[in-house]
């Protein structure tokens, strides 16, 4: 029998394919697979999962397609519960943790670590653990923490007569500076306040809290932003709307990256991306989110890693990934890929991890310095929680586009929120007014 070169190639190819198939089977048998739902930015989840999988821990993390917002993540989980397609792990927004737990999803973290001392040794501080609490139990470990910051193009600020080294710390001066930047030319935009393409009305909540207010009364009995704090917040947006072009978040990022947008109020999660696009083109800097009230706070944004698996073996596998992602190495990867603040103190304190990184990237420190003023990210109770978010967002657009004055919009917005609160809450309000 003659052996041709072609037959040798075919035989070699078949051998390779057979070996590959066998290796995949062996891999599947040797590794426990866990499914994971997450949001954006996708790159940080992908980088953490890639490192975890490459470390060959015996567990393999499979990422689902990233979802645009935490509201989309929530809807995915609720649909999955009905259809029997619940993932093992979810990285859920801080404001939607309670919603998930209230629907019977999520395992308390005490199943995996027993004592407070153990948590401390692993780098989780009580404040960070508190971000994932529902009632008296923690259901999520802090993965990515953000605060709203004011990014600005120092070159445009200087051209407009401002001082980049002493950026304003109040809205009056910021809006005035934005007007001067806008007047530099027809192709220059003064300011963009991200309020629309943002989960859970986060930046509006930041305004309300910065004025010393809150979104709801204690016990979630009523909307609490109907007073001066809410009116002042809408007034800021109304005045910004005089200078701002109402555009999607993606377009605002493009404008700032192109050097044509002067001031960009958004999440600190945008830090890495903006830093990269500005490099060599213009000087990008960041300032704290203004807090007009002495007791003003801001809501911490970001996500926590939650375990949804119900079977013990899947829970154990899921715990391995969540522990890695929220641990020192996972947190270091996350910070360098995005711009969030880490939830693990070991990563920050180790010079081999993030200690030296922050010294070389001072832009990230603005978000870090705001953490002492950060609180939990509020979410309205009940099945209409996401609908309330949408209603508030639509009212905010009416203000930003200056279709109605703040006082008129505020009254309607508060009424609409009250109408969507759980019936028990509405009944309590009714009985109090009689």
Coordinates of C-alpha atoms in Angstrom, one line a residue:
X1 CA 0.0 0.0 0.0
X2 CA 1.5 3.3 -1.0
X3 CA 1.5 6.2 1.5
X4 CA 1.0 9.6 -0.1
X5 CA 1.7 13.0 1.4
X6 CA -2.1 13.7 1.2
X7 CA -2.9 10.6 3.2
X8 CA -0.3 11.5 5.8
X9 CA -1.9 15.0 6.2
X10 CA -5.4 13.5 6.5
X11 CA -4.2 11.1 9.1
X12 CA -2.4 13.8 11.1
X13 CA -5.4 16.0 10.9
X14 CA -7.7 13.3 12.2
X15 CA -5.3 12.5 15.0
X16 CA -5.2 16.2 16.0
X17 CA -9.0 16.4 16.0
X18 CA -9.3 13.2 18.0
X19 CA -6.8 14.4 20.5
X20 CA -8.6 17.8 20.8
X21 CA -11.9 16.1 21.3
X22 CA -10.5 13.9 24.0
X23 CA -8.8 16.8 25.7
X24 CA -12.1 18.7 25.7
X25 CA -13.9 15.8 27.3
X26 CA -11.2 15.4 29.8
X27 CA -11.4 19.1 30.6
X28 CA -15.1 19.0 31.1
X29 CA -14.8 16.0 33.4
X30 CA -12.0 17.6 35.4
X31 CA -13.6 21.0 35.8
X32 CA -16.8 22.1 37.4
X33 CA -18.5 24.6 35.1
X34 CA -20.4 27.6 36.6
X35 CA -22.6 30.0 34.6
X36 CA -22.4 33.8 35.2
X37 CA -24.6 36.7 34.4
X38 CA -23.1 40.2 34.4
X39 CA -23.4 43.7 33.0
X40 CA -20.9 46.2 31.6
X41 CA -18.1 47.0 31.0
X42 CA -17.7 43.4 29.7
X43 CA -13.9 43.6 29.4
X44 CA -13.3 43.6 33.2
X45 CA -15.5 40.5 33.7
X46 CA -13.8 38.8 30.8
X47 CA -10.3 39.6 32.0
X48 CA -11.1 38.3 35.5
X49 CA -12.7 35.1 34.2
X50 CA -9.8 34.5 31.8
X51 CA -7.2 34.7 34.6
X52 CA -9.4 32.5 36.9
X53 CA -9.8 29.9 34.1
X54 CA -6.1 29.9 33.2
X55 CA -5.2 29.2 36.8
X56 CA -6.7 25.8 36.4
X57 CA -8.5 25.7 39.8
X58 CA -10.8 22.9 38.9
X59 CA -13.7 25.3 38.2
X60 CA -14.4 26.9 34.8
X61 CA -16.4 30.2 34.6
X62 CA -18.7 30.6 31.6
X63 CA -19.9 34.1 31.0
X64 CA -23.2 34.9 29.4
X65 CA -23.5 37.8 26.9
X66 CA -23.1 41.0 28.8
X67 CA -26.3 43.0 29.5
X68 CA -26.5 46.8 29.2
X69 CA -27.9 47.7 32.6
X70 CA -28.5 46.3 36.0
X71 CA -32.2 46.5 35.2
X72 CA -31.6 44.1 32.3
X73 CA -29.6 41.8 34.6
X74 CA -32.6 41.8 37.0
X75 CA -35.1 41.0 34.3
X76 CA -32.8 38.2 33.1
X77 CA -32.8 36.7 36.6
X78 CA -36.5 37.0 37.1
X79 CA -37.3 35.4 33.7
X80 CA -34.7 32.7 34.5
X81 CA -36.4 31.9 37.7
X82 CA -39.7 31.3 35.9
X83 CA -38.2 29.2 33.2
X84 CA -35.7 27.2 35.4
X85 CA -32.7 28.9 33.8
X86 CA -31.1 30.6 36.8
X87 CA -27.3 31.1 36.6
X88 CA -24.9 30.0 39.3
X89 CA -23.5 33.5 39.8
X90 CA -24.6 37.0 39.1
X91 CA -22.8 40.3 39.4
X92 CA -25.7 42.5 40.4
X93 CA -26.0 46.2 40.9
X94 CA -25.9 47.3 44.5
X95 CA -29.4 48.8 44.1
X96 CA -31.0 45.6 42.8
X97 CA -29.6 43.2 45.4
X98 CA -32.7 43.4 47.6
X99 CA -35.0 42.9 44.6
X100 CA -33.3 39.6 43.8
X101 CA -33.3 38.4 47.4
X102 CA -37.0 39.3 47.8
X103 CA -37.7 37.0 44.9
X104 CA -36.1 34.1 46.6
X105 CA -32.8 34.2 44.8
X106 CA -29.4 34.5 46.3
X107 CA -27.5 32.6 49.0
X108 CA -26.3 34.3 52.2
X109 CA -22.5 34.7 52.4
X110 CA -22.5 33.2 55.9
X111 CA -22.9 29.8 54.2
X112 CA -19.3 30.1 52.9
X113 CA -17.4 32.1 55.6
X114 CA -18.4 31.9 59.3
X115 CA -16.8 34.6 61.4
X116 CA -16.1 38.3 61.1
X117 CA -12.4 37.7 61.7
X118 CA -12.3 35.4 58.6
X119 CA -13.9 38.2 56.5
X120 CA -11.3 40.7 57.7
X121 CA -8.4 38.3 57.0
X122 CA -9.7 38.0 53.5
X123 CA -9.7 41.8 53.0
X124 CA -13.4 42.6 53.3
X125 CA -14.1 45.5 55.6
X126 CA -17.5 45.8 57.4
X127 CA -18.3 48.9 55.3
X128 CA -17.8 47.0 52.1
X129 CA -19.6 44.0 53.3
X130 CA -22.5 46.2 54.2
X131 CA -23.1 47.1 50.5
X132 CA -24.3 43.6 49.8
X133 CA -26.6 43.4 52.9
X134 CA -30.3 42.7 52.8
X135 CA -31.7 42.8 56.3
X136 CA -29.1 41.3 58.7
X137 CA -27.4 39.0 56.1
X138 CA -24.8 39.8 53.4
X139 CA -25.8 38.3 50.1
X140 CA -23.0 39.7 47.9
X141 CA -19.3 40.5 48.1
X142 CA -18.2 43.9 46.7
X143 CA -16.7 43.5 43.2
X144 CA -16.6 47.0 41.6
X145 CA -17.4 50.2 43.5
X146 CA -18.0 53.5 41.7
X147 CA -18.8 57.1 42.7
X148 CA -20.0 59.9 40.4
X149 CA -17.2 62.2 39.4
X150 CA -16.7 65.3 37.2
X151 CA -14.3 64.6 34.4
X152 CA -13.0 67.6 32.5
X153 CA -10.8 68.5 29.6
X154 CA -8.1 70.7 31.2
X155 CA -7.1 72.2 27.9
X156 CA -10.6 73.4 27.1
X157 CA -11.0 74.7 30.7
X158 CA -7.8 76.7 30.3
X159 CA -8.9 78.1 26.9
X160 CA -12.2 79.2 28.4
X161 CA -10.5 81.2 31.2
X162 CA -10.7 78.6 33.9
X163 CA -8.0 77.2 36.2
X164 CA -7.5 73.4 35.6
X165 CA -5.6 73.2 38.9
X166 CA -8.5 74.7 40.8
X167 CA -11.6 73.3 39.3
X168 CA -14.9 74.6 40.8
X169 CA -16.5 72.7 43.6
X170 CA -20.0 74.0 43.2
X171 CA -22.7 73.8 40.5
X172 CA -23.0 77.5 39.9
X173 CA -19.3 77.9 38.9
X174 CA -19.3 74.6 37.0
X175 CA -22.3 75.6 34.9
X176 CA -20.8 79.0 34.3
X177 CA -17.5 77.5 33.2
X178 CA -19.4 75.1 30.9
X179 CA -21.1 78.1 29.2
X180 CA -17.7 79.6 28.6
X181 CA -16.4 76.4 27.1
X182 CA -19.4 76.1 24.8
X183 CA -18.8 79.7 23.6
X184 CA -15.3 78.6 22.4
X185 CA -16.8 77.5 19.0
X186 CA -19.7 75.8 17.3
X187 CA -18.0 72.4 17.5
X188 CA -17.4 72.6 21.2
X189 CA -19.8 71.2 23.8
X190 CA -19.8 72.6 27.3
X191 CA -21.1 69.9 29.6
X192 CA -22.8 66.5 29.7
X193 CA -24.5 65.2 32.9
X194 CA -25.2 61.5 32.5
X195 CA -28.8 60.9 33.8
X196 CA -30.5 58.8 31.1
X197 CA -28.4 55.8 30.2
X198 CA -27.6 55.1 33.9
X199 CA -29.0 52.4 36.1
X200 CA -31.4 53.1 38.9
X201 CA -31.4 57.0 38.6
X202 CA -28.0 56.8 40.2
X203 CA -26.8 60.3 39.3
X204 CA -30.1 61.9 40.3
X205 CA -29.9 60.2 43.6
X206 CA -26.4 61.6 44.0
X207 CA -27.8 65.1 43.5
X208 CA -30.6 64.5 46.1
X209 CA -28.2 63.0 48.6
X210 CA -25.6 65.7 48.0
X211 CA -28.2 68.3 49.1
X212 CA -28.7 66.3 52.3
X213 CA -31.9 64.5 51.1
X214 CA -33.0 60.9 50.5
X215 CA -35.1 59.1 47.9
X216 CA -37.5 57.6 50.5
X217 CA -38.5 57.9 54.1
X218 CA -37.3 55.3 56.7
X219 CA -39.1 52.1 56.2
X220 CA -39.7 52.9 52.5
X221 CA -43.1 54.4 53.4
X222 CA -43.0 57.4 51.1
X223 CA -41.0 59.2 48.5
X224 CA -38.8 61.7 50.3
X225 CA -37.4 63.8 47.5
X226 CA -40.4 66.1 47.2
X227 CA -38.9 68.9 49.3
X228 CA -36.1 71.4 48.8
X229 CA -33.5 68.7 48.2
X230 CA -35.4 67.3 45.2
X231 CA -36.2 70.8 43.9
X232 CA -32.6 71.9 44.1
X233 CA -31.5 68.8 42.3
X234 CA -33.9 69.4 39.4
X235 CA -32.9 73.0 39.3
X236 CA -29.3 71.9 38.7
X237 CA -30.4 69.7 35.9
X238 CA -32.6 72.5 34.4
X239 CA -29.7 75.0 34.4
X240 CA -27.3 72.3 33.0
X241 CA -29.9 71.7 30.3
X242 CA -29.4 75.3 29.0
X243 CA -25.8 74.4 28.0
X244 CA -26.1 70.6 27.5
X245 CA -27.0 68.8 24.3
X246 CA -29.2 65.8 25.3
X247 CA -27.4 62.8 23.7
X248 CA -26.9 59.1 24.5
X249 CA -24.1 58.2 26.8
X250 CA -22.1 56.6 23.9
X251 CA -22.1 59.8 22.0
X252 CA -21.0 61.8 25.1
X253 CA -18.1 59.5 25.6
X254 CA -17.1 59.9 21.9
X255 CA -17.3 63.7 22.2
X256 CA -15.2 63.8 25.3
X257 CA -12.7 61.4 23.8
X258 CA -12.5 63.5 20.7
X259 CA -11.6 66.6 22.9
X260 CA -14.8 68.5 22.0
X261 CA -16.7 68.1 25.3
X262 CA -15.4 70.2 28.2
X263 CA -17.1 68.7 31.3
X264 CA -18.5 65.2 31.7
X265 CA -20.3 64.1 34.8
X266 CA -20.4 60.3 34.9
X267 CA -19.3 57.2 36.8
X268 CA -15.7 56.7 37.9
X269 CA -16.0 53.4 36.0
X270 CA -15.2 55.5 32.9
X271 CA -11.8 56.5 34.2
X272 CA -9.6 53.9 32.4
X273 CA -11.4 54.4 29.0
X274 CA -11.2 58.2 29.1
X275 CA -7.6 58.1 30.3
X276 CA -6.6 55.9 27.4
X277 CA -8.4 57.9 24.7
X278 CA -7.1 61.2 26.0
X279 CA -3.5 60.1 26.2
X280 CA -1.4 62.2 23.9
X281 CA -4.4 64.2 22.8
X282 CA -5.4 66.4 25.7
X283 CA -5.1 66.6 29.5
X284 CA -8.0 64.8 31.2
X285 CA -8.6 65.3 34.9
X286 CA -11.3 64.6 37.4
X287 CA -12.9 66.5 40.3
X288 CA -15.2 65.3 43.1
X289 CA -19.0 65.4 42.7
X290 CA -20.2 68.6 44.4
X291 CA -21.8 68.2 47.9
X292 CA -23.7 71.5 48.6
X293 CA -24.8 70.3 52.1
X294 CA -22.4 69.7 55.0
X295 CA -24.1 66.4 55.6
X296 CA -24.4 65.5 52.0
X297 CA -23.6 62.0 50.8
X298 CA -23.4 60.1 47.5
X299 CA -24.7 56.6 46.6
X300 CA -22.0 54.0 45.9
X301 CA -22.6 52.4 42.5
X302 CA -21.2 49.2 41.1
X303 CA -21.9 45.6 41.7
X304 CA -21.5 42.7 44.1
X305 CA -20.9 39.0 43.3
X306 CA -23.9 36.9 44.4
X307 CA -24.2 33.1 44.4
X308 CA -27.6 31.9 43.2
X309 CA -26.7 28.2 42.8
X310 CA -28.8 25.9 45.1
X311 CA -27.0 22.6 44.8
X312 CA -24.1 22.2 47.2
X313 CA -21.5 21.2 44.6
X314 CA -22.5 24.1 42.3
X315 CA -22.4 26.5 45.3
X316 CA -18.9 25.3 46.2
X317 CA -17.8 25.9 42.6
X318 CA -19.5 29.3 42.4
X319 CA -17.8 30.3 45.7
X320 CA -14.4 29.6 44.2
X321 CA -15.0 32.2 41.4
X322 CA -16.7 34.8 43.6
X323 CA -13.9 34.5 46.1
X324 CA -11.3 35.0 43.4
X325 CA -13.1 37.9 41.6
X326 CA -13.6 39.9 44.8
X327 CA -10.2 38.9 46.2
X328 CA -6.8 40.7 45.8
X329 CA -5.9 39.4 42.4
X330 CA -9.3 39.7 40.9
X331 CA -9.8 43.2 42.2
X332 CA -6.4 44.3 40.8
X333 CA -7.4 43.0 37.3
X334 CA -10.8 44.7 37.6
X335 CA -9.4 48.1 38.6
X336 CA -6.8 48.1 35.8
X337 CA -9.4 47.2 33.2
X338 CA -12.1 49.6 34.2
X339 CA -11.9 52.4 36.8
X340 CA -14.0 51.2 39.7
X341 CA -12.7 51.3 43.2
X342 CA -11.9 47.9 44.7
X343 CA -13.9 46.4 47.5
X344 CA -10.9 44.5 48.9
X345 CA -8.4 46.2 51.2
X346 CA -5.6 43.7 50.5
X347 CA -5.5 44.7 46.9
X348 CA -5.1 48.4 47.8
X349 CA -2.5 47.9 50.5
X350 CA -0.2 45.6 48.5
X351 CA 2.4 47.6 46.5
X352 CA 2.7 44.6 44.1
X353 CA -1.0 44.8 43.3
X354 CA -2.7 48.3 43.5
X355 CA -0.5 50.2 45.9
X356 CA 1.9 51.4 43.2
X357 CA -0.8 51.6 40.5
X358 CA -2.7 54.5 42.3
X359 CA 0.6 56.4 42.7
X360 CA 1.1 56.2 38.9
X361 CA -2.6 56.9 38.1
X362 CA -3.8 59.8 40.3
X363 CA -7.0 60.2 38.2
X364 CA -8.4 57.1 40.0
X365 CA -7.9 58.7 43.4
X366 CA -10.9 61.0 43.1
X367 CA -13.3 58.1 43.4
X368 CA -11.3 56.6 46.2
X369 CA -11.4 59.8 48.2
X370 CA -15.2 60.0 47.9
X371 CA -15.8 56.6 49.5
X372 CA -16.1 58.0 53.0
X373 CA -19.2 59.9 51.9
X374 CA -20.7 57.0 50.0
X375 CA -23.8 55.2 51.1
X376 CA -25.8 52.2 49.9
X377 CA -27.5 52.6 46.5
X378 CA -31.2 52.9 47.2
X379 CA -33.9 51.0 45.3
X380 CA -37.6 51.5 45.7
X381 CA -39.5 48.4 47.1
X382 CA -42.0 46.2 45.4
X383 CA -42.6 44.7 41.9
X384 CA -42.7 48.2 40.4
X385 CA -39.2 49.1 41.4
X386 CA -37.8 49.1 37.8
X387 CA -40.9 50.9 36.5
X388 CA -40.4 53.6 39.1
X389 CA -36.8 54.0 37.8
X390 CA -38.1 54.5 34.2
X391 CA -40.8 57.0 35.3
X392 CA -38.2 59.1 37.2
X393 CA -35.8 59.0 34.2
X394 CA -38.5 60.2 31.8
X395 CA -39.3 63.1 34.1
X396 CA -35.7 64.0 34.3
X397 CA -35.5 64.2 30.6
X398 CA -38.4 66.7 30.6
X399 CA -36.3 68.9 33.0
X400 CA -33.0 68.6 31.1
X401 CA -34.6 69.4 27.8
X402 CA -36.3 72.4 29.6
X403 CA -39.8 71.4 28.5
X404 CA -41.2 72.2 32.0
X405 CA -39.9 74.0 35.1
X406 CA -38.5 71.9 38.0
X407 CA -41.3 72.7 40.5
X408 CA -44.0 71.4 38.1
X409 CA -42.1 68.3 37.2
X410 CA -41.2 67.5 40.9
X411 CA -44.9 67.4 42.0
X412 CA -45.9 65.1 39.2
X413 CA -42.8 62.9 39.7
X414 CA -43.5 62.4 43.4
X415 CA -47.2 61.5 42.7
X416 CA -46.2 59.0 40.0
X417 CA -43.7 57.3 42.3
X418 CA -46.3 57.1 45.2
X419 CA -48.8 55.5 42.8
X420 CA -46.3 52.7 42.0
X421 CA -45.3 51.9 45.6
X422 CA -46.5 48.6 47.1
X423 CA -50.2 48.7 48.1
X424 CA -49.4 48.3 51.8
X425 CA -47.2 51.5 51.6
X426 CA -49.9 53.4 49.7
X427 CA -52.5 52.3 52.3
X428 CA -50.2 53.6 55.1
X429 CA -50.0 56.9 53.3
X430 CA -53.8 57.1 52.9
X431 CA -54.5 56.4 56.5
X432 CA -52.0 59.0 57.6
X433 CA -53.7 61.7 55.6
X434 CA -57.2 61.1 56.9

